[in-house]
Amino acid sequence: MENEKPFEAPQGKQSVIIEMRAGTGGDEAGLFVRDLYRMYSKYGSSQGWGQRVLDSSQSDIGGYKEIVFELQGSGAFDKMQNEGGVMRVQRIPKTEKQGRVHTSTVTVAVLKKPNQREAIQINPSDLKIDTYKASGPGGQYVNKTESAIRITHKPSGIVVTSQSERNQLQNKENAMNILAAKLLQQQEEADLSKLTEARREQIGWAKRSEKSRTYNFPQNRITDHRLGKSWHNLENIIEGDMEPIFKAFRKI
């Protein structure tokens, strides 16, 4: 990836795993996944964060059906934690011949990677591990060995995959990191559900909502529906200048 920085894990730094999937809108949604990944990657580079792709599935026209990647550095989770939800894009697709604006969606999940204090205990006997050949767009094999990994956590039913590396051991490590982050999120959500309704209201909105943010390209506008706030500099933000959004969240 063009902005990917060699990954390091210095002590005291935050790590966040971001999982994005194309929703409604077909190929256009996949292209928007690519655009969002590029936006987050550029912002991460501007902050000096390490980053790496843990898993991805490309579409035939250069987008992503899904991508899972990690950002690691000072303030990574604090800033990215509010990026979860359903992101909506309104624009004229390149394949649209009549100039009509289409609406597509992308789902974004933001997972905190467990640190040593939050270490998730995973029993190896609870895992079903499968290997398969990694494939790229159009079904072309990335390599001819079974380097891709699929891990099923039997107690929770969570399934994770990784095929971004040519090495099976590295893909297994990536998949285990994704699984640990998802189990931590599941544990935190279970703890949250035990709190009173009043306490939940103090914490804020749910991590998932039907429509978290809209990127309206014809109007050069981004609207965050949770904040009830809009910015009319979409072009700058989509190029990685996300600080106005993060600043607005810090004020609440």
mmCIF file of C-alpha atoms in Angstrom:
data_model
loop_
_atom_site.group_PDB
_atom_site.id
_atom_site.type_symbol
_atom_site.label_atom_id
_atom_site.label_comp_id
_atom_site.label_asym_id
_atom_site.label_seq_id
_atom_site.Cartn_x
_atom_site.Cartn_y
_atom_site.Cartn_z
ATOM 1 C CA MET A 1 0.000 0.000 0.000
ATOM 2 C CA GLU A 2 1.329 3.408 -0.965
ATOM 3 C CA ASN A 3 1.209 4.945 2.521
ATOM 4 C CA GLU A 4 2.076 1.847 4.504
ATOM 5 C CA LYS A 5 4.820 2.451 7.040
ATOM 6 C CA PRO A 6 7.033 -0.329 8.444
ATOM 7 C CA PHE A 7 5.164 -1.645 11.457
ATOM 8 C CA GLU A 8 6.659 -1.259 14.888
ATOM 9 C CA ALA A 9 5.237 -1.842 18.350
ATOM 10 C CA PRO A 10 6.952 0.452 20.848
ATOM 11 C CA GLN A 11 5.809 0.308 24.441
ATOM 12 C CA GLY A 12 2.954 2.580 25.477
ATOM 13 C CA LYS A 13 1.534 3.067 21.997
ATOM 14 C CA GLN A 14 -2.090 2.422 21.085
ATOM 15 C CA SER A 15 -3.147 -0.021 18.398
ATOM 16 C CA VAL A 16 -6.484 -0.029 16.620
ATOM 17 C CA ILE A 17 -7.834 -2.526 14.094
ATOM 18 C CA ILE A 18 -10.262 -1.156 11.514
ATOM 19 C CA GLU A 19 -12.520 -3.455 9.518
ATOM 20 C CA MET A 20 -14.398 -2.023 6.531
ATOM 21 C CA ARG A 21 -16.905 -3.784 4.287
ATOM 22 C CA ALA A 22 -18.765 -2.662 1.176
ATOM 23 C CA GLY A 23 -22.491 -2.393 1.873
ATOM 24 C CA THR A 24 -25.228 -1.330 -0.516
ATOM 25 C CA GLY A 25 -24.084 0.007 -3.847
ATOM 26 C CA GLY A 26 -22.054 -2.831 -5.338
ATOM 27 C CA ASP A 27 -18.830 -1.797 -7.065
ATOM 28 C CA GLU A 28 -19.275 1.850 -6.075
ATOM 29 C CA ALA A 29 -19.373 0.839 -2.394
ATOM 30 C CA GLY A 30 -16.138 -1.089 -2.929
ATOM 31 C CA LEU A 31 -14.498 1.985 -4.434
ATOM 32 C CA PHE A 32 -15.590 4.007 -1.418
ATOM 33 C CA VAL A 33 -13.991 1.416 0.887
ATOM 34 C CA ARG A 34 -10.776 2.077 -1.030
ATOM 35 C CA ASP A 35 -11.204 5.845 -0.649
ATOM 36 C CA LEU A 36 -11.831 5.585 3.104
ATOM 37 C CA TYR A 37 -8.839 3.288 3.559
ATOM 38 C CA ARG A 38 -6.692 5.795 1.668
ATOM 39 C CA MET A 39 -8.029 8.636 3.860
ATOM 40 C CA TYR A 40 -7.256 6.802 7.110
ATOM 41 C CA SER A 41 -3.874 5.675 5.791
ATOM 42 C CA LYS A 42 -2.884 9.218 4.801
ATOM 43 C CA TYR A 43 -3.942 10.584 8.172
ATOM 44 C CA GLY A 44 -2.005 7.805 9.907
ATOM 45 C CA SER A 45 1.090 8.667 7.888
ATOM 46 C CA SER A 46 0.762 12.329 8.872
ATOM 47 C CA GLN A 47 0.760 11.242 12.536
ATOM 48 C CA GLY A 48 3.740 8.940 12.128
ATOM 49 C CA TRP A 49 1.643 5.871 12.948
ATOM 50 C CA GLY A 50 2.726 2.410 11.903
ATOM 51 C CA GLN A 51 0.211 0.682 9.667
ATOM 52 C CA ARG A 52 -0.282 -2.648 7.988
ATOM 53 C CA VAL A 53 -3.022 -4.512 6.156
ATOM 54 C CA LEU A 54 -4.136 -7.666 7.981
ATOM 55 C CA ASP A 55 -6.630 -8.936 5.412
ATOM 56 C CA SER A 56 -8.285 -7.696 2.231
ATOM 57 C CA SER A 57 -10.488 -8.815 -0.629
ATOM 58 C CA GLN A 58 -10.275 -6.676 -3.746
ATOM 59 C CA SER A 59 -13.006 -6.116 -6.302
ATOM 60 C CA ASP A 60 -12.483 -6.468 -10.042
ATOM 61 C CA ILE A 61 -12.436 -2.687 -10.636
ATOM 62 C CA GLY A 62 -9.857 -1.722 -8.017
ATOM 63 C CA GLY A 63 -11.975 -1.298 -4.908
ATOM 64 C CA TYR A 64 -12.255 -3.485 -1.832
ATOM 65 C CA LYS A 65 -15.069 -5.817 -0.904
ATOM 66 C CA GLU A 66 -13.508 -5.661 2.547
ATOM 67 C CA ILE A 67 -10.247 -4.664 4.180
ATOM 68 C CA VAL A 68 -8.890 -5.067 7.701
ATOM 69 C CA PHE A 69 -5.906 -2.984 8.730
ATOM 70 C CA GLU A 70 -4.068 -1.878 11.848
ATOM 71 C CA LEU A 71 -2.921 1.583 12.895
ATOM 72 C CA GLN A 72 -0.440 1.850 15.737
ATOM 73 C CA GLY A 73 0.882 4.944 17.447
ATOM 74 C CA SER A 74 0.225 7.688 19.963
ATOM 75 C CA GLY A 75 -3.509 8.455 20.195
ATOM 76 C CA ALA A 76 -4.514 5.983 17.474
ATOM 77 C CA PHE A 77 -7.491 4.474 19.312
ATOM 78 C CA ASP A 78 -8.501 7.728 21.002
ATOM 79 C CA LYS A 79 -8.892 9.403 17.621
ATOM 80 C CA MET A 80 -10.244 6.509 15.584
ATOM 81 C CA GLN A 81 -12.756 5.097 18.082
ATOM 82 C CA ASN A 82 -15.613 7.249 16.734
ATOM 83 C CA GLU A 83 -15.079 6.184 13.122
ATOM 84 C CA GLY A 84 -17.228 3.076 13.591
ATOM 85 C CA GLY A 85 -20.672 2.891 12.016
ATOM 86 C CA VAL A 86 -22.330 3.121 8.618
ATOM 87 C CA MET A 87 -20.683 5.599 6.268
ATOM 88 C CA ARG A 88 -22.817 6.785 3.362
ATOM 89 C CA VAL A 89 -21.444 8.235 0.119
ATOM 90 C CA GLN A 90 -23.418 10.255 -2.406
ATOM 91 C CA ARG A 91 -21.687 10.883 -5.723
ATOM 92 C CA ILE A 92 -21.800 10.177 -9.451
ATOM 93 C CA PRO A 93 -20.009 6.863 -10.099
ATOM 94 C CA LYS A 94 -17.468 6.772 -12.925
ATOM 95 C CA THR A 95 -19.597 4.078 -14.557
ATOM 96 C CA GLU A 96 -22.739 6.276 -14.484
ATOM 97 C CA LYS A 97 -23.437 7.527 -18.025
ATOM 98 C CA GLN A 98 -26.481 9.696 -17.256
ATOM 99 C CA GLY A 99 -24.909 11.790 -14.508
ATOM 100 C CA ARG A 100 -27.135 10.506 -11.722
ATOM 101 C CA VAL A 101 -26.036 10.681 -8.099
ATOM 102 C CA HIS A 102 -25.916 7.257 -6.445
ATOM 103 C CA THR A 103 -25.980 6.470 -2.727
ATOM 104 C CA SER A 104 -23.771 3.673 -1.394
ATOM 105 C CA THR A 105 -22.768 2.555 2.084
ATOM 106 C CA VAL A 106 -19.734 1.137 3.854
ATOM 107 C CA THR A 107 -19.710 -0.385 7.327
ATOM 108 C CA VAL A 108 -16.752 0.451 9.552
ATOM 109 C CA ALA A 109 -15.879 -1.446 12.727
ATOM 110 C CA VAL A 110 -13.194 -0.019 15.022
ATOM 111 C CA LEU A 111 -11.593 -2.546 17.354
ATOM 112 C CA LYS A 112 -9.141 -1.796 20.122
ATOM 113 C CA LYS A 113 -6.232 -4.211 19.953
ATOM 114 C CA PRO A 114 -5.723 -5.687 23.433
ATOM 115 C CA ASN A 115 -2.568 -4.604 25.210
ATOM 116 C CA GLN A 116 -0.764 -6.656 27.838
ATOM 117 C CA ARG A 117 -3.107 -5.463 30.602
ATOM 118 C CA GLU A 118 -6.175 -6.376 28.570
ATOM 119 C CA ALA A 119 -4.773 -9.649 27.264
ATOM 120 C CA ILE A 120 -7.539 -11.959 26.080
ATOM 121 C CA GLN A 121 -7.074 -15.593 27.051
ATOM 122 C CA ILE A 122 -7.803 -17.825 24.054
ATOM 123 C CA ASN A 123 -7.884 -21.581 24.555
ATOM 124 C CA PRO A 124 -6.309 -23.335 21.544
ATOM 125 C CA SER A 125 -8.893 -26.109 21.842
ATOM 126 C CA ASP A 126 -11.603 -23.495 21.143
ATOM 127 C CA LEU A 127 -10.155 -22.783 17.705
ATOM 128 C CA LYS A 128 -10.787 -24.377 14.331
ATOM 129 C CA ILE A 129 -7.998 -23.363 11.956
ATOM 130 C CA ASP A 130 -8.265 -23.851 8.192
ATOM 131 C CA THR A 131 -5.749 -23.034 5.478
ATOM 132 C CA TYR A 132 -6.528 -22.171 1.865
ATOM 133 C CA LYS A 133 -4.975 -20.558 -1.178
ATOM 134 C CA ALA A 134 -4.955 -16.773 -1.073
ATOM 135 C CA SER A 135 -6.753 -15.242 -4.034
ATOM 136 C CA GLY A 136 -6.899 -11.792 -5.567
ATOM 137 C CA PRO A 137 -9.344 -10.000 -7.863
ATOM 138 C CA GLY A 138 -10.826 -12.146 -10.608
ATOM 139 C CA GLY A 139 -9.932 -15.295 -8.695
ATOM 140 C CA GLN A 140 -6.247 -15.097 -9.550
ATOM 141 C CA TYR A 141 -4.077 -16.798 -6.954
ATOM 142 C CA VAL A 142 -1.758 -14.559 -4.996
ATOM 143 C CA ASN A 143 0.400 -17.639 -4.512
ATOM 144 C CA LYS A 144 0.102 -21.368 -5.055
ATOM 145 C CA THR A 145 0.554 -22.465 -1.454
ATOM 146 C CA GLU A 146 -2.129 -22.576 1.210
ATOM 147 C CA SER A 147 -0.850 -19.512 3.036
ATOM 148 C CA ALA A 148 -4.248 -17.947 3.836
ATOM 149 C CA ILE A 149 -5.720 -18.629 7.276
ATOM 150 C CA ARG A 150 -9.302 -18.891 8.513
ATOM 151 C CA ILE A 151 -9.837 -19.169 12.281
ATOM 152 C CA THR A 152 -13.193 -20.023 13.832
ATOM 153 C CA HIS A 153 -13.631 -19.343 17.558
ATOM 154 C CA LYS A 154 -16.104 -22.091 18.406
ATOM 155 C CA PRO A 155 -17.557 -20.675 21.665
ATOM 156 C CA SER A 156 -18.469 -17.299 20.116
ATOM 157 C CA GLY A 157 -18.875 -18.272 16.474
ATOM 158 C CA ILE A 158 -16.511 -15.462 15.418
ATOM 159 C CA VAL A 159 -14.700 -16.189 12.140
ATOM 160 C CA VAL A 160 -11.617 -14.225 11.047
ATOM 161 C CA THR A 161 -9.355 -14.537 8.018
ATOM 162 C CA SER A 162 -6.012 -13.236 6.841
ATOM 163 C CA GLN A 163 -4.360 -13.594 3.442
ATOM 164 C CA SER A 164 -2.351 -10.390 3.139
ATOM 165 C CA GLU A 165 1.028 -12.076 3.713
ATOM 166 C CA ARG A 166 2.703 -14.832 1.698
ATOM 167 C CA ASN A 167 3.804 -16.488 4.921
ATOM 168 C CA GLN A 168 1.257 -18.736 6.647
ATOM 169 C CA LEU A 169 2.651 -18.060 10.130
ATOM 170 C CA GLN A 170 2.355 -14.286 9.648
ATOM 171 C CA ASN A 171 -1.213 -14.654 8.387
ATOM 172 C CA LYS A 172 -2.024 -16.768 11.442
ATOM 173 C CA GLU A 173 -0.580 -14.073 13.733
ATOM 174 C CA ASN A 174 -2.626 -11.410 11.941
ATOM 175 C CA ALA A 175 -5.805 -13.480 12.225
ATOM 176 C CA MET A 176 -5.202 -14.081 15.946
ATOM 177 C CA ASN A 177 -4.760 -10.328 16.478
ATOM 178 C CA ILE A 178 -8.091 -9.658 14.763
ATOM 179 C CA LEU A 179 -9.776 -12.387 16.828
ATOM 180 C CA ALA A 180 -8.379 -11.020 20.102
ATOM 181 C CA ALA A 181 -9.637 -7.526 19.238
ATOM 182 C CA LYS A 182 -13.113 -8.849 18.422
ATOM 183 C CA LEU A 183 -13.262 -10.856 21.641
ATOM 184 C CA LEU A 184 -12.216 -7.768 23.621
ATOM 185 C CA GLN A 185 -14.984 -5.766 21.953
ATOM 186 C CA GLN A 186 -17.489 -8.522 22.729
ATOM 187 C CA GLN A 187 -16.381 -8.528 26.364
ATOM 188 C CA GLU A 188 -16.650 -4.736 26.631
ATOM 189 C CA GLU A 189 -20.123 -4.754 25.063
ATOM 190 C CA ALA A 190 -21.231 -7.450 27.514
ATOM 191 C CA ASP A 191 -19.951 -5.325 30.400
ATOM 192 C CA LEU A 192 -21.730 -2.288 28.978
ATOM 193 C CA SER A 193 -25.040 -4.139 28.777
ATOM 194 C CA LYS A 194 -24.906 -4.686 32.535
ATOM 195 C CA LEU A 195 -24.927 -0.962 33.227
ATOM 196 C CA THR A 196 -28.084 0.998 33.941
ATOM 197 C CA GLU A 197 -29.857 2.861 31.144
ATOM 198 C CA ALA A 198 -28.911 6.180 32.730
ATOM 199 C CA ARG A 199 -25.266 5.207 32.716
ATOM 200 C CA ARG A 200 -25.505 4.159 29.078
ATOM 201 C CA GLU A 201 -26.939 7.560 28.192
ATOM 202 C CA GLN A 202 -23.972 9.228 29.862
ATOM 203 C CA ILE A 203 -21.566 7.097 27.835
ATOM 204 C CA GLY A 204 -23.157 8.202 24.585
ATOM 205 C CA TRP A 205 -24.516 6.673 21.422
ATOM 206 C CA ALA A 206 -24.093 3.072 20.365
ATOM 207 C CA LYS A 207 -20.995 2.160 18.404
ATOM 208 C CA ARG A 208 -23.165 1.158 15.463
ATOM 209 C CA SER A 209 -25.920 3.248 13.980
ATOM 210 C CA GLU A 210 -27.939 3.151 10.790
ATOM 211 C CA LYS A 211 -26.199 6.222 9.414
ATOM 212 C CA SER A 212 -23.174 7.685 11.167
ATOM 213 C CA ARG A 213 -21.830 9.991 8.480
ATOM 214 C CA THR A 214 -22.588 11.110 4.921
ATOM 215 C CA TYR A 215 -19.958 12.060 2.349
ATOM 216 C CA ASN A 216 -21.778 14.167 -0.267
ATOM 217 C CA PHE A 217 -19.376 14.789 -3.150
ATOM 218 C CA PRO A 218 -21.599 17.043 -5.357
ATOM 219 C CA GLN A 219 -22.016 19.435 -2.401
ATOM 220 C CA ASN A 220 -18.406 19.047 -1.158
ATOM 221 C CA ARG A 221 -19.939 18.296 2.257
ATOM 222 C CA ILE A 222 -19.421 15.798 5.060
ATOM 223 C CA THR A 223 -22.149 15.493 7.691
ATOM 224 C CA ASP A 224 -21.725 13.545 10.917
ATOM 225 C CA HIS A 225 -25.270 12.675 11.974
ATOM 226 C CA ARG A 226 -24.265 11.835 15.543
ATOM 227 C CA LEU A 227 -22.783 15.287 16.063
ATOM 228 C CA GLY A 228 -25.328 17.089 13.893
ATOM 229 C CA LYS A 229 -22.401 18.909 12.293
ATOM 230 C CA SER A 230 -21.273 19.427 8.688
ATOM 231 C CA TRP A 231 -17.984 20.403 7.033
ATOM 232 C CA HIS A 232 -17.783 21.883 3.543
ATOM 233 C CA ASN A 233 -14.237 20.807 2.801
ATOM 234 C CA LEU A 234 -14.798 17.191 1.776
ATOM 235 C CA GLU A 235 -11.933 17.238 -0.716
ATOM 236 C CA ASN A 236 -9.369 18.075 1.973
ATOM 237 C CA ILE A 237 -10.755 15.605 4.504
ATOM 238 C CA ILE A 238 -10.914 12.699 2.042
ATOM 239 C CA GLU A 239 -7.230 13.415 1.297
ATOM 240 C CA GLY A 240 -6.380 12.746 4.936
ATOM 241 C CA ASP A 241 -6.956 16.086 6.687
ATOM 242 C CA MET A 242 -9.263 14.585 9.338
ATOM 243 C CA GLU A 243 -8.338 16.870 12.210
ATOM 244 C CA PRO A 244 -11.544 18.999 11.950
ATOM 245 C CA ILE A 245 -13.640 15.881 12.607
ATOM 246 C CA PHE A 246 -11.485 14.654 15.482
ATOM 247 C CA LYS A 247 -11.491 18.149 17.005
ATOM 248 C CA ALA A 248 -15.310 18.194 16.967
ATOM 249 C CA PHE A 249 -15.471 14.859 18.799
ATOM 250 C CA ARG A 250 -13.020 16.083 21.434
ATOM 251 C CA LYS A 251 -15.405 18.937 22.286
ATOM 252 C CA ILE A 252 -18.326 16.714 23.291
#
